[in-house]
Amino acid sequence: MPYVSPEITRMLLTDIGKQPEELLTAREREVLNLIAKEYSNKQIADKLFISERTVETHRKNIFRKTNTSTLVGLIKYAFANNLIQ
């Protein structure tokens, strides 16, 4: 079995048992709601006063944290877990 440092193990186990709404930061939830409203990255950036690159990073993190890879999958996940309004 490969060695995994205690720090890496702790990082990997941190999200286990968290509720879906706890997985995302407040900002990621804001971005997710705007994605669900069909805002473009530029529109999200303008609305939240952040760069498009930051929006892209939030989107990447949202997909990773929700274990989804498509927009349809993400919206289905968000709706099923009451993450979007």
Rosetta silent file (secondary structure, phi, psi, omega in degrees, C-alpha in Angstrom):
SEQUENCE: MPYVSPEITRMLLTDIGKQPEELLTAREREVLNLIAKEYSNKQIADKLFISERTVETHRKNIFRKTNTSTLVGLIKYAFANNLIQ
SCORE:     score description
SCORE:     0.000 S_00000001
   1 L     0.000  135.676 -179.200    0.000    0.000    0.000 S_00000001
   2 L   -70.427  149.885  178.373    1.404    3.452   -0.889 S_00000001
   3 L   -76.593  134.087  174.478    2.337    5.835    1.894 S_00000001
   4 L  -126.416  123.605 -177.220    0.010    8.802    2.414 S_00000001
   5 L   -63.122  154.445  178.297    1.138   11.493    4.818 S_00000001
   6 H   -57.944  -36.075  179.752   -1.117   12.356    7.773 S_00000001
   7 H   -64.194  -44.245  178.418   -1.655   15.848    6.354 S_00000001
   8 H   -65.479  -42.946  178.033   -2.909   14.467    3.023 S_00000001
   9 H   -58.063  -45.396  179.211   -5.108   11.935    4.818 S_00000001
  10 H   -60.740  -42.840  179.379   -6.639   14.730    6.914 S_00000001
  11 H   -63.833  -40.988 -178.625   -7.297   16.798    3.773 S_00000001
  12 H   -68.247  -34.181 -177.022   -8.928   13.839    2.020 S_00000001
  13 H   -87.216  -10.893 -176.418  -11.176   13.027    4.969 S_00000001
  14 H   -57.456  -43.007 -174.949  -12.222   16.610    5.688 S_00000001
  15 L   -83.752  -11.515 -179.343  -15.161   16.610    3.257 S_00000001
  16 L   -66.860  130.781  178.298  -16.482   13.159    4.173 S_00000001
  17 L    88.564   -5.525  177.942  -19.770   13.464    6.002 S_00000001
  18 L   -77.151  146.512  174.173  -20.378   17.086    5.080 S_00000001
  19 L   -72.866  153.999 -178.237  -23.774   18.111    3.807 S_00000001
  20 H   -52.711  -40.356 -178.722  -23.839   19.369    0.181 S_00000001
  21 H   -69.478  -19.116  178.228  -24.341   22.980    1.288 S_00000001
  22 H   -84.026  -17.047 -178.548  -21.261   22.713    3.517 S_00000001
  23 H   -71.666  -32.405 -175.643  -19.040   21.621    0.636 S_00000001
  24 L  -100.557  143.820  173.996  -19.269   24.966   -1.151 S_00000001
  25 L   -72.885  166.948  177.989  -18.121   28.327    0.120 S_00000001
  26 H   -58.367  -41.585 -179.469  -20.583   31.211    0.235 S_00000001
  27 H   -66.664  -40.839  177.607  -18.968   32.683   -2.885 S_00000001
  28 H   -62.531  -37.562  176.832  -19.147   29.358   -4.722 S_00000001
  29 H   -65.774  -37.838  175.600  -22.864   29.174   -3.875 S_00000001
  30 H   -60.842  -48.016 -179.962  -23.304   32.698   -5.292 S_00000001
  31 H   -61.435  -43.839  179.476  -21.527   31.670   -8.491 S_00000001
  32 H   -58.997  -43.794  178.941  -23.580   28.471   -8.684 S_00000001
  33 H   -63.213  -37.106  178.455  -26.848   30.419   -8.424 S_00000001
  34 H   -72.575  -35.684  174.642  -25.737   32.744  -11.222 S_00000001
  35 H   -60.297  -43.738 -179.452  -24.676   29.776  -13.368 S_00000001
  36 H   -64.057  -25.092  177.794  -28.162   28.342  -12.844 S_00000001
  37 L   -89.474   10.655  176.416  -29.599   31.664  -14.066 S_00000001
  38 L    68.134   28.512  174.404  -27.559   31.224  -17.276 S_00000001
  39 L   -73.884  144.785  173.981  -25.116   34.053  -16.577 S_00000001
  40 L   -79.796  167.473  176.401  -21.875   33.951  -18.566 S_00000001
  41 H   -57.051  -41.727 -179.746  -18.504   34.045  -16.803 S_00000001
  42 H   -64.069  -43.270  179.327  -18.176   37.709  -17.775 S_00000001
  43 H   -64.063  -40.008  177.709  -21.635   38.541  -16.417 S_00000001
  44 H   -63.884  -45.666  179.617  -20.863   36.729  -13.161 S_00000001
  45 H   -58.677  -45.987 -179.929  -17.537   38.542  -12.873 S_00000001
  46 H   -63.783  -42.810 -177.232  -19.189   41.915  -13.447 S_00000001
  47 H   -67.194  -38.045 -176.438  -22.002   41.224  -10.986 S_00000001
  48 H   -96.977    1.019  179.417  -19.684   39.988   -8.216 S_00000001
  49 L    57.833   46.030  175.759  -16.860   42.476   -8.933 S_00000001
  50 L  -131.133  169.289 -179.572  -14.300   39.722   -9.515 S_00000001
  51 L   -79.767  159.127  175.998  -12.205   38.724  -12.520 S_00000001
  52 H   -61.399  -35.407  178.828  -13.333   36.200  -15.116 S_00000001
  53 H   -61.923  -39.977  177.747  -10.357   34.074  -14.112 S_00000001
  54 H   -65.387  -39.497  176.518  -11.659   33.977  -10.537 S_00000001
  55 H   -61.013  -44.992  179.062  -15.083   32.916  -11.838 S_00000001
  56 H   -59.130  -40.513  178.418  -13.410   30.123  -13.821 S_00000001
  57 H   -64.961  -43.921  177.392  -11.620   28.983  -10.666 S_00000001
  58 H   -60.297  -44.232  179.612  -14.870   28.987   -8.692 S_00000001
  59 H   -59.939  -45.694  179.794  -16.574   26.972  -11.465 S_00000001
  60 H   -59.782  -44.727  179.936  -13.738   24.441  -11.488 S_00000001
  61 H   -65.869  -38.336  178.622  -13.935   24.085   -7.704 S_00000001
  62 H   -62.757  -47.181  178.517  -17.729   23.722   -7.792 S_00000001
  63 H   -60.125  -43.200 -178.824  -17.501   20.921  -10.366 S_00000001
  64 H   -64.621  -48.061 -176.330  -14.782   19.191   -8.343 S_00000001
  65 H   -67.788  -29.265 -179.862  -16.600   19.486   -5.009 S_00000001
  66 H   -93.694   -1.859 -179.933  -19.917   18.282   -6.438 S_00000001
  67 L    55.896   42.756  176.505  -18.239   15.493   -8.394 S_00000001
  68 L  -119.363  159.707 -178.488  -19.942   16.601  -11.609 S_00000001
  69 L  -129.632   -6.739  178.469  -18.412   17.173  -15.024 S_00000001
  70 L  -127.478  158.802  178.818  -21.187   18.764  -17.080 S_00000001
  71 H   -63.259  -41.404  178.432  -23.373   21.797  -16.604 S_00000001
  72 H   -61.595  -44.950  178.086  -26.512   19.653  -16.761 S_00000001
  73 H   -61.110  -40.810  179.135  -25.082   17.318  -14.118 S_00000001
  74 H   -63.449  -46.782 -178.690  -24.158   20.270  -11.924 S_00000001
  75 H   -65.421  -40.388  176.442  -27.617   21.832  -12.143 S_00000001
  76 H   -60.459  -44.435  178.919  -29.277   18.465  -11.441 S_00000001
  77 H   -62.241  -47.535 -177.818  -27.028   18.030   -8.387 S_00000001
  78 H   -62.494  -42.026  179.511  -27.675   21.577   -7.182 S_00000001
  79 H   -66.171  -45.747 -178.798  -31.435   21.231   -7.596 S_00000001
  80 H   -63.222  -26.780 -177.690  -31.539   17.817   -5.890 S_00000001
  81 L  -107.483   16.859  177.341  -29.570   19.200   -2.940 S_00000001
  82 L    54.139   39.721  179.522  -31.449   22.513   -2.645 S_00000001
  83 L   -94.149  -12.511  179.079  -28.351   24.537   -3.519 S_00000001
  84 L  -122.016  152.219 -177.073  -30.089   26.778   -6.052 S_00000001
  85 L   -99.957    0.000    0.000  -33.095   29.029   -5.677 S_00000001
